[in-house]
């Protein structure tokens, strides 16, 4: 999965070198920024910028513990969508938090809430 993602991004970058490219990252802890000091854990979104030059702008909106449902309910999705314009890219990665039936703030039923 990671190799496919980086290949896509590299291809986008190569074909659009003259223009600025904006990436908005939306997701959970696997993508989120983490504290640097005394913490070996990193979300992949935190280090995504190192693969690009100054023509590529990365905004990482991912947050630990979020699901598709909680991200929307907290207004985080809207805060990204007001910035997105034609030619920008939004990468979305959620998973395990959506499946937490015991947590109604995060649980996203697959055939209704998650699908919507």
Short mmCIF file of N, CA and C in Angstrom, two decimals:
data_model
loop_
_atom_site.label_atom_id
_atom_site.label_comp_id
_atom_site.label_asym_id
_atom_site.label_seq_id
_atom_site.Cartn_x
_atom_site.Cartn_y
_atom_site.Cartn_z
N UNK A 1 0.82 -1.19 0.00
CA UNK A 1 0.00 0.00 0.00
C UNK A 1 0.86 1.26 0.00
N UNK A 2 1.87 1.30 0.88
CA UNK A 2 2.73 2.48 0.95
C UNK A 2 3.46 2.70 -0.37
N UNK A 3 3.94 1.61 -1.00
CA UNK A 3 4.66 1.74 -2.26
C UNK A 3 3.76 2.31 -3.35
N UNK A 4 2.51 1.89 -3.38
CA UNK A 4 1.56 2.40 -4.37
C UNK A 4 1.33 3.89 -4.14
N UNK A 5 1.12 4.28 -2.89
CA UNK A 5 0.88 5.67 -2.55
C UNK A 5 2.05 6.55 -2.97
N UNK A 6 3.27 6.15 -2.64
CA UNK A 6 4.43 6.95 -2.99
C UNK A 6 4.64 7.00 -4.50
N UNK A 7 4.34 5.93 -5.21
CA UNK A 7 4.45 5.92 -6.66
C UNK A 7 3.48 6.91 -7.28
N UNK A 8 2.25 6.92 -6.79
CA UNK A 8 1.25 7.88 -7.28
C UNK A 8 1.72 9.31 -7.05
N UNK A 9 2.17 9.57 -5.85
CA UNK A 9 2.61 10.92 -5.50
C UNK A 9 3.82 11.34 -6.33
N UNK A 10 4.74 10.44 -6.51
CA UNK A 10 5.91 10.75 -7.31
C UNK A 10 5.51 11.07 -8.74
N UNK A 11 4.59 10.29 -9.28
CA UNK A 11 4.09 10.54 -10.64
C UNK A 11 3.42 11.89 -10.75
N UNK A 12 2.61 12.25 -9.78
CA UNK A 12 1.95 13.55 -9.77
C UNK A 12 2.99 14.67 -9.72
N UNK A 13 3.99 14.48 -8.93
CA UNK A 13 5.03 15.50 -8.78
C UNK A 13 5.81 15.67 -10.08
N UNK A 14 6.21 14.60 -10.71
CA UNK A 14 7.00 14.66 -11.93
C UNK A 14 6.25 15.40 -13.03
N UNK A 15 4.95 15.13 -13.18
CA UNK A 15 4.18 15.72 -14.26
C UNK A 15 3.71 17.14 -13.94
N UNK A 16 3.87 17.59 -12.73
CA UNK A 16 3.41 18.92 -12.34
C UNK A 16 4.53 19.73 -11.67
N UNK A 17 5.75 19.57 -12.12
CA UNK A 17 6.87 20.22 -11.46
C UNK A 17 6.77 21.74 -11.47
N UNK A 18 6.17 22.31 -12.48
CA UNK A 18 6.11 23.77 -12.59
C UNK A 18 5.03 24.38 -11.70
N UNK A 19 4.04 23.61 -11.33
CA UNK A 19 2.93 24.13 -10.54
C UNK A 19 3.04 23.66 -9.09
N UNK A 20 2.46 24.45 -8.21
CA UNK A 20 2.40 24.06 -6.81
C UNK A 20 1.32 22.99 -6.64
N UNK A 21 1.60 21.99 -5.83
CA UNK A 21 0.67 20.90 -5.57
C UNK A 21 0.34 20.92 -4.09
N UNK A 22 -0.94 20.84 -3.75
CA UNK A 22 -1.37 20.81 -2.35
C UNK A 22 -1.96 19.45 -2.02
N UNK A 23 -1.46 18.86 -0.95
CA UNK A 23 -2.00 17.62 -0.42
C UNK A 23 -2.60 17.89 0.95
N UNK A 24 -3.81 17.42 1.18
CA UNK A 24 -4.45 17.50 2.48
C UNK A 24 -4.61 16.08 2.98
N UNK A 25 -4.05 15.81 4.15
CA UNK A 25 -4.10 14.46 4.72
C UNK A 25 -5.16 14.43 5.82
N UNK A 26 -6.04 13.46 5.72
CA UNK A 26 -7.16 13.29 6.65
C UNK A 26 -7.14 11.86 7.14
N UNK A 27 -7.04 11.66 8.46
CA UNK A 27 -6.98 10.29 8.93
C UNK A 27 -6.81 10.16 10.42
N UNK A 28 -6.32 8.99 10.81
CA UNK A 28 -6.15 8.65 12.22
C UNK A 28 -4.67 8.61 12.59
N UNK A 29 -4.34 7.91 13.66
CA UNK A 29 -2.98 7.90 14.19
C UNK A 29 -1.93 7.35 13.23
N UNK A 30 -2.31 6.50 12.30
CA UNK A 30 -1.33 5.95 11.38
C UNK A 30 -0.77 7.01 10.44
N UNK A 31 -1.47 8.15 10.33
CA UNK A 31 -1.07 9.25 9.45
C UNK A 31 -0.68 10.50 10.24
N UNK A 32 -1.09 10.60 11.49
CA UNK A 32 -0.98 11.83 12.28
C UNK A 32 0.43 12.24 12.65
N UNK A 33 0.61 13.53 12.91
CA UNK A 33 1.86 14.05 13.44
C UNK A 33 1.99 13.62 14.90
N UNK A 34 3.18 13.31 15.31
CA UNK A 34 3.48 12.90 16.69
C UNK A 34 4.55 13.82 17.27
N UNK A 35 4.61 13.93 18.59
CA UNK A 35 5.69 14.71 19.21
C UNK A 35 7.05 14.10 18.85
N UNK A 36 8.01 14.95 18.55
CA UNK A 36 9.34 14.49 18.16
C UNK A 36 10.17 14.06 19.37
N UNK A 37 10.12 14.83 20.43
CA UNK A 37 10.93 14.57 21.62
C UNK A 37 10.55 13.26 22.30
N UNK A 38 11.51 12.42 22.54
CA UNK A 38 11.33 11.18 23.31
C UNK A 38 10.18 10.30 22.82
N UNK A 39 9.96 10.27 21.53
CA UNK A 39 8.87 9.47 20.97
C UNK A 39 9.30 8.90 19.62
N UNK A 40 9.55 7.60 19.54
CA UNK A 40 9.99 7.02 18.27
C UNK A 40 8.85 6.84 17.26
N UNK A 41 7.61 6.97 17.69
CA UNK A 41 6.47 6.75 16.81
C UNK A 41 6.27 7.93 15.85
N UNK A 42 5.97 7.63 14.59
CA UNK A 42 5.66 8.64 13.58
C UNK A 42 4.49 8.16 12.75
N UNK A 43 3.60 9.07 12.42
CA UNK A 43 2.58 8.78 11.42
C UNK A 43 3.21 9.01 10.05
N UNK A 44 2.77 8.27 9.03
CA UNK A 44 3.43 8.44 7.73
C UNK A 44 3.22 9.84 7.16
N UNK A 45 2.13 10.50 7.53
CA UNK A 45 1.90 11.86 7.06
C UNK A 45 2.91 12.85 7.60
N UNK A 46 3.46 12.54 8.74
CA UNK A 46 4.44 13.42 9.39
C UNK A 46 5.73 13.51 8.59
N UNK A 47 6.08 12.46 7.88
CA UNK A 47 7.33 12.44 7.13
C UNK A 47 7.12 12.51 5.62
N UNK A 48 5.89 12.72 5.19
CA UNK A 48 5.54 12.74 3.77
C UNK A 48 6.27 13.84 3.00
N UNK A 49 6.44 15.00 3.62
CA UNK A 49 7.05 16.15 2.95
C UNK A 49 8.48 15.88 2.48
N UNK A 50 9.21 15.01 3.16
CA UNK A 50 10.62 14.77 2.80
C UNK A 50 10.77 14.18 1.40
N UNK A 51 9.69 13.67 0.83
CA UNK A 51 9.75 13.09 -0.51
C UNK A 51 9.53 14.12 -1.61
N UNK A 52 9.31 15.39 -1.24
CA UNK A 52 8.97 16.42 -2.21
C UNK A 52 9.80 17.67 -1.99
N UNK A 53 9.75 18.57 -2.98
CA UNK A 53 10.44 19.85 -2.83
C UNK A 53 9.44 20.93 -2.43
N UNK A 54 9.86 22.19 -2.52
CA UNK A 54 9.04 23.30 -2.07
C UNK A 54 7.80 23.54 -2.93
N UNK A 55 7.68 22.89 -4.09
CA UNK A 55 6.49 23.03 -4.93
C UNK A 55 5.31 22.21 -4.41
N UNK A 56 5.56 21.37 -3.42
CA UNK A 56 4.51 20.53 -2.87
C UNK A 56 4.26 20.95 -1.42
N UNK A 57 3.01 21.26 -1.15
CA UNK A 57 2.62 21.67 0.21
C UNK A 57 1.77 20.56 0.82
N UNK A 58 2.15 20.11 2.00
CA UNK A 58 1.43 19.06 2.71
C UNK A 58 0.78 19.67 3.95
N UNK A 59 -0.52 19.49 4.09
CA UNK A 59 -1.22 19.87 5.33
C UNK A 59 -1.77 18.60 5.95
N UNK A 60 -1.23 18.24 7.08
CA UNK A 60 -1.64 17.01 7.75
C UNK A 60 -2.68 17.34 8.83
N UNK A 61 -3.92 16.95 8.56
CA UNK A 61 -5.03 17.18 9.50
C UNK A 61 -5.40 15.91 10.27
N UNK A 62 -4.65 14.85 10.08
CA UNK A 62 -4.92 13.59 10.77
C UNK A 62 -4.77 13.75 12.28
N UNK A 63 -5.59 13.01 13.03
CA UNK A 63 -5.57 13.08 14.49
C UNK A 63 -5.66 11.68 15.08
N UNK A 64 -4.89 11.46 16.12
CA UNK A 64 -4.96 10.18 16.83
C UNK A 64 -6.39 9.90 17.29
N UNK A 65 -6.79 8.65 17.20
CA UNK A 65 -8.06 8.20 17.75
C UNK A 65 -9.30 8.57 16.96
N UNK A 66 -9.16 9.18 15.80
CA UNK A 66 -10.33 9.60 15.06
C UNK A 66 -10.80 8.51 14.11
N UNK A 67 -12.08 8.57 13.82
CA UNK A 67 -12.70 7.71 12.82
C UNK A 67 -13.32 8.62 11.77
N UNK A 68 -13.85 8.04 10.72
CA UNK A 68 -14.53 8.87 9.72
C UNK A 68 -15.66 9.64 10.39
N UNK A 69 -16.38 9.00 11.30
CA UNK A 69 -17.51 9.63 11.98
C UNK A 69 -17.05 10.76 12.90
N UNK A 70 -16.10 10.50 13.77
CA UNK A 70 -15.67 11.52 14.72
C UNK A 70 -14.97 12.68 14.01
N UNK A 71 -14.24 12.40 12.95
CA UNK A 71 -13.56 13.46 12.20
C UNK A 71 -14.59 14.44 11.64
N UNK A 72 -15.67 13.91 11.09
CA UNK A 72 -16.74 14.75 10.54
C UNK A 72 -17.49 15.46 11.67
N UNK A 73 -17.88 14.70 12.71
CA UNK A 73 -18.65 15.27 13.81
C UNK A 73 -17.92 16.41 14.53
N UNK A 74 -16.60 16.35 14.57
CA UNK A 74 -15.81 17.38 15.24
C UNK A 74 -15.54 18.60 14.35
N UNK A 75 -16.04 18.58 13.12
CA UNK A 75 -15.84 19.70 12.21
C UNK A 75 -14.50 19.70 11.50
N UNK A 76 -13.74 18.63 11.67
CA UNK A 76 -12.41 18.58 11.07
C UNK A 76 -12.48 18.45 9.54
N UNK A 77 -13.47 17.72 9.04
CA UNK A 77 -13.64 17.57 7.59
C UNK A 77 -13.94 18.91 6.95
N UNK A 78 -14.86 19.67 7.56
CA UNK A 78 -15.21 20.98 7.02
C UNK A 78 -14.01 21.92 6.99
N UNK A 79 -13.15 21.85 8.01
CA UNK A 79 -11.98 22.73 8.06
C UNK A 79 -11.00 22.43 6.93
N UNK A 80 -11.02 21.22 6.41
CA UNK A 80 -10.17 20.87 5.27
C UNK A 80 -10.86 21.29 3.97
N UNK A 81 -12.14 20.98 3.85
CA UNK A 81 -12.84 21.23 2.59
C UNK A 81 -12.95 22.71 2.22
N UNK A 82 -12.91 23.60 3.19
CA UNK A 82 -12.95 25.03 2.84
C UNK A 82 -11.65 25.48 2.18
N UNK A 83 -10.59 24.70 2.30
CA UNK A 83 -9.30 25.05 1.72
C UNK A 83 -9.08 24.41 0.35
N UNK A 84 -9.70 23.28 0.10
CA UNK A 84 -9.44 22.51 -1.11
C UNK A 84 -9.96 23.23 -2.34
N UNK A 85 -9.09 23.28 -3.36
CA UNK A 85 -9.48 23.87 -4.63
C UNK A 85 -9.13 22.91 -5.77
N UNK A 86 -9.62 23.21 -6.93
CA UNK A 86 -9.38 22.36 -8.10
C UNK A 86 -7.87 22.13 -8.26
N UNK A 87 -7.50 20.88 -8.46
CA UNK A 87 -6.09 20.52 -8.62
C UNK A 87 -5.43 20.04 -7.34
N UNK A 88 -6.08 20.24 -6.19
CA UNK A 88 -5.55 19.75 -4.93
C UNK A 88 -5.89 18.28 -4.75
N UNK A 89 -5.22 17.64 -3.80
CA UNK A 89 -5.45 16.24 -3.49
C UNK A 89 -5.76 16.07 -2.02
N UNK A 90 -6.72 15.19 -1.73
CA UNK A 90 -7.06 14.84 -0.35
C UNK A 90 -6.83 13.34 -0.20
N UNK A 91 -5.94 12.96 0.69
CA UNK A 91 -5.71 11.55 1.00
C UNK A 91 -6.41 11.24 2.30
N UNK A 92 -7.23 10.20 2.30
CA UNK A 92 -8.01 9.82 3.46
C UNK A 92 -7.61 8.42 3.90
N UNK A 93 -7.31 8.26 5.20
CA UNK A 93 -6.97 6.95 5.73
C UNK A 93 -7.58 6.79 7.12
N UNK A 94 -8.61 5.99 7.19
CA UNK A 94 -9.22 5.61 8.46
C UNK A 94 -9.38 4.10 8.45
N UNK A 95 -9.60 3.51 9.61
CA UNK A 95 -9.77 2.07 9.63
C UNK A 95 -10.24 1.55 10.96
N UNK A 96 -9.32 1.21 11.81
CA UNK A 96 -9.64 0.46 13.03
C UNK A 96 -10.55 1.22 13.99
N UNK A 97 -10.48 2.53 14.05
CA UNK A 97 -11.35 3.28 14.97
C UNK A 97 -12.81 3.26 14.53
N UNK A 98 -13.06 3.14 13.24
CA UNK A 98 -14.43 3.05 12.72
C UNK A 98 -15.14 1.78 13.20
N UNK A 99 -14.39 0.76 13.53
CA UNK A 99 -14.94 -0.54 13.90
C UNK A 99 -15.26 -0.67 15.40
N UNK A 100 -15.02 0.36 16.18
CA UNK A 100 -15.17 0.26 17.63
C UNK A 100 -16.63 0.45 18.05
N UNK A 101 -17.38 -0.65 18.01
CA UNK A 101 -18.81 -0.62 18.33
C UNK A 101 -19.09 -0.11 19.74
N UNK A 102 -18.16 -0.33 20.66
CA UNK A 102 -18.35 0.08 22.05
C UNK A 102 -18.22 1.60 22.24
N UNK A 103 -17.82 2.32 21.20
CA UNK A 103 -17.63 3.76 21.28
C UNK A 103 -18.52 4.46 20.25
N UNK A 104 -19.70 4.92 20.66
CA UNK A 104 -20.63 5.54 19.71
C UNK A 104 -20.11 6.84 19.08
N UNK A 105 -19.13 7.47 19.68
CA UNK A 105 -18.56 8.68 19.08
C UNK A 105 -17.70 8.36 17.86
N UNK A 106 -17.17 7.13 17.83
CA UNK A 106 -16.29 6.75 16.72
C UNK A 106 -16.87 5.70 15.79
N UNK A 107 -17.75 4.84 16.29
CA UNK A 107 -18.24 3.72 15.48
C UNK A 107 -18.96 4.23 14.24
N UNK A 108 -18.57 3.70 13.10
CA UNK A 108 -19.20 4.00 11.82
C UNK A 108 -19.69 2.70 11.21
N UNK A 109 -20.98 2.48 11.28
CA UNK A 109 -21.58 1.27 10.72
C UNK A 109 -21.23 1.21 9.23
N UNK A 110 -20.69 0.07 8.77
CA UNK A 110 -20.15 -0.02 7.41
C UNK A 110 -21.12 0.32 6.28
N UNK A 111 -22.35 -0.08 6.39
CA UNK A 111 -23.28 0.10 5.27
C UNK A 111 -24.07 1.40 5.32
N UNK A 112 -23.90 2.18 6.37
CA UNK A 112 -24.62 3.46 6.46
C UNK A 112 -23.65 4.60 6.77
N UNK A 113 -23.28 4.77 8.04
CA UNK A 113 -22.45 5.90 8.46
C UNK A 113 -21.13 5.95 7.70
N UNK A 114 -20.42 4.84 7.64
CA UNK A 114 -19.12 4.82 6.96
C UNK A 114 -19.30 5.12 5.47
N UNK A 115 -20.26 4.49 4.86
CA UNK A 115 -20.51 4.67 3.43
C UNK A 115 -20.85 6.13 3.12
N UNK A 116 -21.65 6.74 3.98
CA UNK A 116 -22.00 8.15 3.74
C UNK A 116 -20.79 9.04 3.87
#
